[in-house]
């Protein structure tokens, strides 16, 4: 099965200075199986292997079975998102962000690093005989699903950055981190909060969600057509969770609600978790829920994928997240 094609578009990437362990031996990249290319990218930060993957390998497919390059597949995702009601500005921003995630090799090790995303693909790809035709196809589909998933996440990330921004409301009882439409000034936000939530108490359980609900009800949340998170219909066990939080979970979906909450309150997370940044934290939470839904939670694997220690992960989330599917789902 030939997965190579004549380059149709150059891929923008940062030409990296050789990383420790990077091979300098001439390699016949067109002859290498997909698994080996990904290993060269992840283990050696090899820019030639990355260029081979993006500019020659048609490992992605449309529903009709047409094979395509990464840039062509990304273009098809743009069309798909536009057909789902996402604005042109958000779609273009998401495409740029997704392309960076899968094509950037930072010379200084800082910023977005495509190795993290390809490493996640390899972690999920288990078993022997990785170079066989059948396994090559399986790996290609896994990579395709990973790109689609991150494009979906990028849509939401760009939407948030375009339509809203954070506002830290400081009061005697503490602080609440809220989100307001971007066009509203800080002074106007404070005046609105003091008028519409004069009894706010940062120390009260569920207060942030209550105040955020007031903001969203007044200004609107700016949510476009939502994407299916694919984690099933989930509910919380019986507890003393305030009813307004339960309503929020039911309307947004448990996975997305928890992911947004953790990302919004990134400054309140453990230092090792906060260092990942809000985007990575949001992705990690969604990943945890995906595995819970599939009944295959692997704490060690998730911790390794996001570069944190198992004890840190276990203290923050771990297997103590008990979530039940709705009966019959």
mmCIF file of N, CA, C and O in Angstrom, residues 34 80 100 150 162 227 319 322:
data_model
loop_
_atom_site.group_PDB
_atom_site.id
_atom_site.type_symbol
_atom_site.label_atom_id
_atom_site.label_comp_id
_atom_site.label_asym_id
_atom_site.label_seq_id
_atom_site.Cartn_x
_atom_site.Cartn_y
_atom_site.Cartn_z
ATOM 1 N N UNK A 34 5.279 4.100 8.113
ATOM 2 C CA UNK A 34 4.738 5.216 8.885
ATOM 3 C C UNK A 34 5.187 5.163 10.340
ATOM 4 O O UNK A 34 5.541 6.189 10.934
ATOM 5 N N UNK A 80 -15.855 20.973 6.727
ATOM 6 C CA UNK A 80 -16.772 20.280 7.651
ATOM 7 C C UNK A 80 -17.220 21.216 8.766
ATOM 8 O O UNK A 80 -18.406 21.283 9.099
ATOM 9 N N UNK A 100 -0.112 23.843 13.480
ATOM 10 C CA UNK A 100 1.078 24.065 14.297
ATOM 11 C C UNK A 100 1.329 22.889 15.237
ATOM 12 O O UNK A 100 2.472 22.461 15.433
ATOM 13 N N UNK A 150 -8.077 16.916 17.735
ATOM 14 C CA UNK A 150 -7.424 18.174 18.096
ATOM 15 C C UNK A 150 -7.971 19.341 17.287
ATOM 16 O O UNK A 150 -8.022 20.465 17.789
ATOM 17 N N UNK A 162 -11.732 34.355 21.006
ATOM 18 C CA UNK A 162 -12.307 35.422 20.199
ATOM 19 C C UNK A 162 -13.481 36.109 20.875
ATOM 20 O O UNK A 162 -13.690 37.305 20.726
ATOM 21 N N UNK A 227 -19.795 20.672 19.194
ATOM 22 C CA UNK A 227 -19.315 19.414 18.644
ATOM 23 C C UNK A 227 -19.658 18.290 19.601
ATOM 24 O O UNK A 227 -19.774 18.489 20.804
ATOM 25 N N UNK A 319 -7.677 7.453 39.633
ATOM 26 C CA UNK A 319 -8.805 6.534 39.509
ATOM 27 C C UNK A 319 -9.935 6.852 40.462
ATOM 28 O O UNK A 319 -10.927 6.143 40.507
ATOM 29 N N UNK A 322 -15.069 8.777 40.066
ATOM 30 C CA UNK A 322 -16.089 7.754 39.882
ATOM 31 C C UNK A 322 -17.254 8.361 39.102
ATOM 32 O O UNK A 322 -17.934 9.259 39.587
#
